Amino acid sequence: MPMRDAVTDNIVEFDNLRHNASDSTDQRALALQDVSLTVGDTTLIEDASLSLSGNGITMIMGPNGAGKSMLLKLAHGLIAPTKGTVTWGGEPLNDAGRRTQAMVFQKPVLLRRSVVANVDFVLKARGIRDAARRNDLLDHVGLLDHARQPARLLSGGEQQRLALARALALKPKVMLLDEPTASLDPASVLKIESIVQEAHTAGTKIIFITHDPGQAGRLADDIVFVHRGRVHEHGPADLFLSRPDTQEARDFLQGRIVV
Amino acid sequence: MQDFGEAFGLALSLVASGDADLVEIVALSLRVSLSATGLACLIGLPVGALVAITRFPGRNAVLILFNALMGLPPVVVGLLVYLHLSRAGPLGFLGLLYTPTAMIIAQTILITPIVMALSRQVIEDLHAEYADQFRSLVLSRWQQVSALIWDARFSLLTVGLAGFGRAVAEVGAVMIVGGNIDHLTRVMTTAIALETSKGDLALALALGLVLMVIALGVNALVQSLRMTAVRHAYA
Ligand SMILES: Nc1ncnc2c1ncn2[C@@H]1O[C@H](COP(=O)(O)OP(=O)(O)OP(=O)(O)O)[C@@H](O)[C@H]1O
Ligand SMILES: [Mg+2]
């Protein structure tokens, strides 16, 4: 049964990923242990446990309001969990650790300055002043023509590309991307995907939220499926996309969104 | 007492001819109030910004105090500064009473709370938007404050202008600590009060005209700044 073999292969490969995640002190390896987040009397994240390898592209999927963005903010230490622990390479994330990470938010937060000034700002935050590098970055995301424009007058897709350029400027060990291609045209999506691939090849751990199974198929090594604040599944991408374990994931992938 | 029409004509000719006394008084007014505005911004903006981005016990009390101080009556500020600077007061040895410096001090005290309270509001709103990004970048408090002040620059300019508007138009504080001494501490508002009471309506009206033009000019400036900011999506 060739089908069976493929699946077994995937499981072996996935176990390797897991193994890497647990044995190392790799600062790029995220582990959540029984993480819950309660705001008021609503539980937004419930008992999430997750262990990610320090390399590869992990994609997070799940319906609107599932808690994907919250999970990313918890991982990056922007919110403290009500319960449980978040660790990177076995250690809680401190400021020095967070400096090695970069996050692109679902709604890009752009400074009220020009496009170049937005990139210069993060470079300067790391003590770098380098116009050539900044121009390279803008060129990379196709924004060089807009360099002098006020950033907040960029189109939605251009704003997302600027936010990505700013994240890349930090040369992060870990990039946390919250739907970075949500409002991009198809060509830009592919462009951004290749940029993300490039960063990954250069050794950056990528954690990427998407709603697009096609994109997950193109990029993901492993996929985390979140539903109603819980981590429902975590497995190799092709396995998840072809044969998800849970009914919820099947419904989600077939467009019968379960809320 | 002069006839009103005649006084108005005289006032216009004083303004048109650039009468020396008039120019001196206007210049001192601007010097005092602009200095006070500059100092108030120097103190008020960073403090307002710090309070905006910091959570500490008693913060609400501080906010209430800020807002209450915005309504300080100018004569009371004048009186307090007078008590400190008068010869018997703790700072009497400085010999500042009845000098432009005393007037600058009084107006600074008067408008610093305005700059603080208004900039705190402006910067807190902006910070709500930037906070996650700043935390992600791990910025120092000072990096955050300076970035927020820069990004709120258009709104903060209007805050500064609001402070200037209040300073240049107040009489009570400068009257008490300045004393309205001719060629030394006479500013527009105190001169208007004096000349009116003396019945010299021409100079009073001329100064009133200039003061009004300044007040309206500041307002127009605020409006056009706001429009520029909106056009560049910097507001
Ligand atoms: N500060 C908050 N207080 C209370 N509830 C919140 C807060 N922030 C978010 N939520 C809720 O938490 C849930 C999860 O939000 P989250 O942004 O993580 O969803 P998501 O999975 O990223 O969805 P989407 O695909 O739409 O981006 C939502 O139902 C949202 O309404
Ligand atoms: Mg989200």
XYZ file of C-alpha atoms and ligand atoms in Angstrom:
526
model
C 0.000 0.000 0.000
C 1.947 3.037 -1.238
C -0.425 5.391 0.524
C 0.313 3.732 3.863
C 4.054 4.038 3.288
C 3.889 7.735 2.588
C 2.030 8.244 5.804
C 4.514 6.184 7.795
C 7.378 8.125 6.289
C 5.731 11.303 7.325
C 5.274 10.123 10.846
C 8.940 9.138 11.081
C 9.965 12.499 9.714
C 7.670 14.238 12.141
C 9.085 12.277 15.031
C 12.496 13.583 14.045
C 11.143 17.093 14.220
C 9.733 16.388 17.631
C 12.945 14.833 18.774
C 14.923 17.888 17.736
C 12.492 20.053 19.578
C 12.689 18.249 22.865
C 16.367 17.389 23.154
C 17.921 20.683 22.201
C 18.485 23.952 23.910
C 17.844 25.504 20.523
C 16.482 28.949 21.278
C 14.315 28.678 18.199
C 12.389 25.711 19.577
C 9.071 26.702 21.118
C 7.310 24.656 23.757
C 3.946 25.403 25.301
C 2.928 23.419 28.316
C -0.702 23.430 29.454
C -1.037 27.057 28.493
C -4.345 28.737 29.246
C -5.333 32.329 28.782
C -8.402 33.762 30.455
C -9.565 37.322 29.983
C -12.401 38.255 32.317
C -14.471 35.080 32.383
C -13.762 34.023 28.812
C -11.122 31.408 28.214
C -9.401 32.286 24.970
C -6.765 29.547 25.065
C -7.322 26.324 26.946
C -4.631 23.859 27.986
C -2.537 24.284 24.892
C 0.499 22.040 24.753
C 2.772 22.162 21.794
C 6.367 21.436 20.987
C 7.906 22.826 17.817
C 11.208 22.064 16.198
C 13.791 24.834 16.028
C 13.891 24.671 12.276
C 11.315 24.391 9.581
C 8.160 26.270 8.800
C 5.276 25.699 11.169
C 1.897 26.888 10.021
C -1.033 27.541 12.284
C -4.499 27.082 10.862
C -8.007 27.327 12.239
C -11.264 29.238 11.852
C -11.719 32.926 12.689
C -11.631 33.564 16.402
C -10.007 30.199 17.115
C -7.196 31.879 19.033
C -4.367 31.716 16.488
C -3.267 35.315 16.946
C -3.473 34.948 20.719
C -1.319 31.848 20.564
C 1.331 33.725 18.588
C 1.295 36.635 21.036
C 1.627 34.218 23.937
C 4.575 32.554 22.210
C 6.264 35.913 21.603
C 5.690 36.924 25.218
C 3.421 39.874 24.455
C 0.783 38.378 26.718
C 1.460 36.327 29.805
C -0.517 33.090 30.077
C -2.949 32.731 32.962
C -1.650 29.222 33.480
C 1.109 27.056 32.061
C 4.527 27.854 30.648
C 5.937 29.137 27.392
C 9.574 28.299 26.736
C 12.077 28.692 23.932
C 14.923 26.204 24.043
C 13.730 25.235 27.514
C 13.960 28.781 28.883
C 11.260 31.382 29.392
C 11.564 34.223 26.900
C 13.331 37.301 28.266
C 13.974 40.636 26.563
C 17.247 39.438 25.102
C 15.450 36.426 23.666
C 12.647 38.508 22.251
C 15.202 40.691 20.496
C 16.145 37.667 18.392
C 12.558 37.294 17.215
C 10.395 39.381 14.931
C 6.644 39.457 14.705
C 4.438 40.713 11.906
C 0.997 41.488 13.229
C -2.254 40.617 11.532
C -3.005 44.315 11.251
C 0.347 45.899 10.374
C 1.402 48.519 12.916
C 3.073 51.210 10.848
C 4.622 54.328 12.272
C 3.311 57.678 11.106
C 6.377 58.208 8.995
C 7.621 57.518 5.510
C 8.232 53.999 4.261
C 12.020 54.348 4.611
C 11.686 55.829 8.084
C 9.685 52.783 9.160
C 12.537 50.460 8.247
C 15.180 52.847 9.599
C 13.342 52.897 12.915
C 13.755 49.187 13.601
C 17.330 49.224 12.343
C 18.072 52.086 14.702
C 16.421 50.194 17.558
C 19.210 47.637 17.035
C 21.841 50.359 16.760
C 22.184 50.068 12.993
C 22.213 52.885 10.462
C 22.511 51.401 7.000
C 20.704 53.030 4.077
C 21.966 50.464 1.577
C 20.599 47.558 3.570
C 17.300 49.350 4.071
C 16.980 49.970 0.327
C 17.799 46.330 -0.377
C 15.029 45.270 1.975
C 12.520 47.597 0.352
C 13.578 46.406 -3.062
C 13.192 42.841 -1.850
C 9.517 43.384 -1.012
C 8.945 45.576 -4.062
C 8.467 48.871 -2.263
C 11.473 50.840 -3.452
C 9.255 52.982 -5.675
C 7.213 53.967 -2.637
C 10.201 54.672 -0.414
C 9.400 58.318 0.357
C 5.647 57.912 0.667
C 3.897 58.132 4.053
C 3.657 54.505 5.155
C 0.030 54.763 6.172
C -0.997 55.796 2.671
C 0.227 52.474 1.271
C -2.407 49.998 0.123
C -3.276 47.148 2.473
C -1.032 44.690 0.666
C 1.833 47.162 0.482
C 1.520 47.779 4.222
C 1.852 44.061 4.871
C 4.931 43.918 2.672
C 6.472 46.839 4.542
C 5.779 45.138 7.865
C 7.540 42.044 6.529
C 10.530 44.078 5.337
C 10.757 45.589 8.796
C 10.736 42.140 10.389
C 13.446 40.938 7.992
C 15.539 43.974 8.890
C 15.978 42.471 12.342
C 17.598 39.321 10.904
C 15.593 37.316 13.425
C 16.212 33.757 14.538
C 12.447 33.305 14.745
C 9.800 35.013 12.650
C 6.211 35.009 13.831
C 3.946 35.926 10.943
C 0.240 36.515 11.534
C -1.468 36.111 8.165
C 1.199 38.128 6.339
C -0.318 37.442 2.935
C -3.973 37.942 3.847
C -4.556 40.936 1.588
C -1.976 40.355 -1.113
C -2.576 39.732 -4.798
C -1.565 36.265 -6.098
C 1.779 37.409 -7.499
C 2.702 39.158 -4.251
C 1.676 36.084 -2.261
C 4.154 33.972 -4.215
C 6.807 36.657 -3.845
C 6.308 36.803 -0.076
C 6.317 33.027 0.132
C 9.667 32.900 -1.609
C 11.009 35.559 0.764
C 9.822 33.490 3.721
C 11.391 30.362 2.199
C 14.642 32.248 1.778
C 14.651 33.353 5.411
C 13.928 29.782 6.418
C 16.805 28.468 4.311
C 19.046 31.014 5.981
C 18.168 29.412 9.321
C 15.192 31.352 10.587
C 12.467 29.404 12.321
C 9.124 30.420 10.798
C 5.773 30.296 12.552
C 3.136 31.405 10.117
C -0.635 31.738 10.471
C -2.669 31.119 7.348
C -6.163 30.264 6.249
C -5.049 29.014 2.875
C -4.528 25.229 2.615
C -2.775 25.757 -0.722
C -0.244 28.028 0.947
C 0.185 25.570 3.789
C 0.858 22.863 1.199
C 3.496 24.999 -0.488
C 5.321 26.142 2.633
C 4.592 24.151 5.752
C 6.698 21.434 7.259
C 4.220 20.932 10.049
C 0.789 22.297 10.780
C -0.928 23.197 14.031
C -4.701 23.205 13.918
C -6.383 25.440 16.464
C -10.073 25.374 17.185
C -11.987 27.176 19.936
C -8.856 27.987 21.865
C -7.502 24.461 21.798
C -4.647 22.900 19.888
C -6.553 20.132 18.138
C -3.850 18.693 15.963
C -0.185 19.050 15.275
C 1.404 17.003 12.549
C 3.361 16.938 9.322
C 1.832 19.192 6.697
C 1.049 16.675 3.966
C -0.478 14.298 6.444
C -2.649 16.989 7.991
C -3.738 18.344 4.629
C -4.570 14.945 3.154
C -5.807 13.034 6.189
C -6.524 15.180 9.213
C -7.203 13.295 12.421
C -10.238 15.155 13.653
C -13.643 15.842 12.179
C -13.218 19.571 12.944
C -10.065 19.765 10.854
C -11.723 17.876 8.009
C -14.669 20.271 8.079
C -12.334 23.226 8.215
C -10.265 22.087 5.254
C -13.366 21.355 3.204
C -14.698 24.826 3.812
C -17.424 23.726 6.179
C -16.088 26.007 8.842
C -16.900 24.845 12.312
C -17.414 27.655 14.755
C -12.695 110.046 27.094
C -12.216 109.808 23.366
C -15.013 109.232 20.958
C -15.066 105.545 19.954
C -14.789 106.105 16.206
C -11.882 108.465 16.664
C -10.160 105.961 18.983
C -10.591 103.187 16.466
C -9.093 105.329 13.710
C -6.145 106.181 15.936
C -5.687 102.525 16.826
C -5.508 101.545 13.170
C -2.948 104.219 12.456
C -0.866 103.084 15.468
C -0.822 99.561 14.067
C -0.180 100.716 10.514
C 2.681 103.017 11.475
C 4.311 100.400 13.692
C 4.253 102.642 16.776
C 7.372 102.028 18.881
C 5.546 101.492 22.194
C 3.100 99.147 20.565
C 5.853 97.079 18.943
C 7.783 96.887 22.200
C 4.754 95.651 24.116
C 3.823 93.065 21.474
C 7.414 91.841 21.265
C 7.651 91.354 25.026
C 4.325 89.522 25.069
C 5.519 87.136 22.409
C 8.887 86.647 24.089
C 7.347 85.851 27.460
C 4.576 83.584 26.195
C 6.708 81.747 23.632
C 9.394 81.104 26.272
C 6.762 79.845 28.671
C 5.318 77.613 25.967
C 8.762 76.230 25.134
C 9.495 75.456 28.777
C 6.051 73.970 29.347
C 6.596 71.641 26.368
C 10.081 70.728 27.546
C 8.647 69.619 30.891
C 5.114 68.643 29.958
C 5.664 66.471 26.874
C 8.089 63.932 28.371
C 6.179 63.770 31.650
C 2.873 63.400 29.812
C 4.385 60.700 27.615
C 5.881 58.810 30.553
C 2.594 58.812 32.423
C 0.870 57.727 29.209
C 2.975 54.574 28.811
C 3.446 53.647 32.465
C 1.116 51.872 34.852
C 1.819 52.586 38.503
C -0.170 52.711 41.737
C -1.888 56.054 42.173
C -1.889 56.712 38.435
C -5.543 57.700 38.421
C -4.914 60.224 41.167
C -2.137 61.734 39.070
C -4.463 61.988 36.081
C -7.108 63.712 38.165
C -4.477 66.103 39.490
C -3.276 66.883 35.950
C -6.778 67.671 34.835
C -7.549 69.743 37.904
C -4.362 71.776 37.444
C -5.454 72.608 33.902
C -8.052 74.884 35.411
C -5.652 76.854 37.640
C -6.857 80.486 37.835
C -4.080 82.762 36.511
C -4.345 85.194 39.443
C -3.801 82.371 41.910
C -0.717 81.222 40.014
C 0.451 84.851 39.981
C -0.096 85.126 43.703
C 1.813 81.906 44.466
C 4.750 82.922 42.297
C 4.642 86.383 43.889
C 4.838 84.878 47.380
C 7.920 82.889 46.388
C 9.713 85.680 44.566
C 8.889 88.640 46.823
C 11.731 89.897 48.942
C 10.467 88.035 52.025
C 9.829 84.853 50.052
C 12.101 81.795 49.807
C 13.361 82.818 46.354
C 13.416 86.539 47.075
C 17.211 86.669 46.958
C 17.077 86.029 43.208
C 15.567 89.468 42.718
C 13.267 88.208 39.982
C 10.029 89.903 40.973
C 8.790 92.418 38.395
C 11.027 91.021 35.656
C 10.105 89.223 32.416
C 11.682 86.092 33.932
C 9.105 86.119 36.723
C 6.382 86.404 34.095
C 7.818 83.469 32.160
C 7.903 81.387 35.351
C 4.296 82.201 36.167
C 3.029 81.422 32.680
C 5.072 78.218 32.552
C 3.413 77.043 35.763
C 0.058 78.038 34.354
C 0.291 76.088 31.099
C 2.547 73.123 31.915
C -0.426 71.164 33.304
C -2.311 71.845 30.071
C 0.540 70.505 27.973
C 0.962 67.520 30.300
C -2.683 66.531 30.424
C -3.389 66.988 26.721
C -0.194 65.297 25.559
C -0.797 62.429 27.963
C -4.135 61.823 26.248
C -2.720 62.116 22.720
C 0.221 59.829 23.447
C -1.819 57.259 25.327
C -4.091 56.856 22.314
C -1.129 56.401 20.007
C 0.558 54.024 22.430
C -2.515 51.794 22.473
C -1.846 51.250 18.787
C 1.946 50.865 18.984
C 2.344 48.994 22.264
C 2.526 45.442 20.885
C 4.977 46.433 18.182
C 7.171 48.258 20.693
C 7.160 45.332 23.077
C 8.040 43.020 20.223
C 11.014 45.226 19.337
C 12.020 45.497 23.031
C 12.457 49.257 23.102
C 13.693 51.174 26.117
C 11.306 53.556 27.811
C 13.146 56.489 26.331
C 13.064 55.028 22.817
C 9.317 54.582 23.206
C 8.739 58.090 24.518
C 10.766 59.752 21.786
C 9.144 57.682 19.046
C 5.675 58.446 20.383
C 6.382 62.166 20.704
C 7.727 62.267 17.164
C 4.824 60.317 15.705
C 2.284 62.450 17.535
C 4.082 65.616 16.478
C 1.154 67.210 14.674
C -1.288 66.654 17.510
C 1.350 67.780 19.991
C 1.979 70.985 18.065
C -1.667 71.820 18.466
C -1.299 71.041 22.168
C 1.610 73.483 22.337
C -0.383 76.107 20.497
C -3.282 75.654 22.897
C -0.836 76.348 25.734
C 0.528 79.394 23.956
C -2.987 80.688 23.336
C -3.777 80.498 27.031
C -0.483 82.101 28.047
C -0.623 85.037 25.688
C -4.213 85.856 26.594
C -3.988 85.730 30.399
C -3.738 88.905 32.481
C -3.835 87.897 36.116
C -0.485 86.164 36.549
C 1.676 88.584 34.567
C -0.009 91.561 36.218
C 0.867 90.343 39.708
C 4.434 89.142 39.120
C 5.334 91.583 36.342
C 3.701 94.693 37.679
C 2.970 96.176 34.231
C 6.055 98.401 34.354
C 6.448 100.572 31.273
C 9.316 99.487 28.977
C 10.086 96.578 31.280
C 7.220 94.211 32.013
C 4.302 95.682 30.105
C 2.650 93.096 27.873
C -0.449 93.273 25.696
C -3.017 92.121 28.209
C -1.782 94.247 31.104
C -1.398 97.279 28.834
C -4.945 96.875 27.559
C -6.237 96.724 31.133
C -4.268 99.803 32.143
C -4.943 101.939 29.077
C -8.642 101.155 29.195
C -8.852 102.175 32.832
C -6.917 105.356 32.026
C -9.341 106.069 29.164
C -6.667 105.844 26.446
C -8.761 103.711 24.182
C -6.586 104.088 21.083
C -3.606 102.129 22.393
C -5.883 99.624 24.136
C -7.798 99.017 20.935
C -4.642 98.763 18.856
C -3.245 96.142 21.242
C -6.603 94.393 21.284
C -6.489 94.164 17.505
C -2.998 92.672 17.516
C -3.911 90.214 20.259
C -6.958 89.140 18.320
C -4.954 88.639 15.142
C -2.457 86.514 17.074
C -5.211 84.446 18.673
C -6.970 83.912 15.358
C -3.646 83.257 13.648
C -2.796 80.543 16.154
C -6.174 78.986 15.542
C -5.729 79.072 11.784
C -2.287 77.522 12.197
C -3.741 74.723 14.300
C -6.365 74.037 11.658
C -3.936 73.986 8.766
C -1.506 71.760 10.665
C -4.327 69.372 11.309
C -5.231 69.326 7.641
C -1.627 68.737 6.579
C -1.338 65.890 9.056
C -4.525 64.268 7.828
C -3.413 64.610 4.212
C -0.222 62.712 4.998
C -2.035 60.201 7.202
C 0.209 61.330 10.041
C -2.682 62.373 12.279
N -8.547 41.446 24.726
C -9.491 40.512 24.513
N -10.449 40.294 25.432
C -11.392 39.355 25.234
N -11.462 38.586 24.150
C -10.537 38.768 23.197
C -9.504 39.730 23.332
N -8.743 39.674 22.234
C -9.262 38.721 21.459
N -10.335 38.160 22.025
C -11.115 37.051 21.500
O -10.292 35.926 21.435
C -10.654 35.089 20.378
C -9.440 34.665 19.603
O -8.914 35.792 18.934
P -7.728 35.664 17.891
O -7.418 37.022 17.415
O -6.630 34.878 18.477
O -8.410 34.826 16.723
P -7.751 34.286 15.403
O -7.732 32.818 15.482
O -6.486 34.966 15.142
O -8.843 34.702 14.325
P -8.681 35.328 12.861
O -8.554 34.193 11.925
O -9.977 36.025 12.645
O -7.526 36.233 12.880
C -11.680 35.868 19.576
O -12.947 35.297 19.807
C -11.606 37.262 20.108
O -12.868 37.861 20.089
Mg -5.840 36.375 13.918
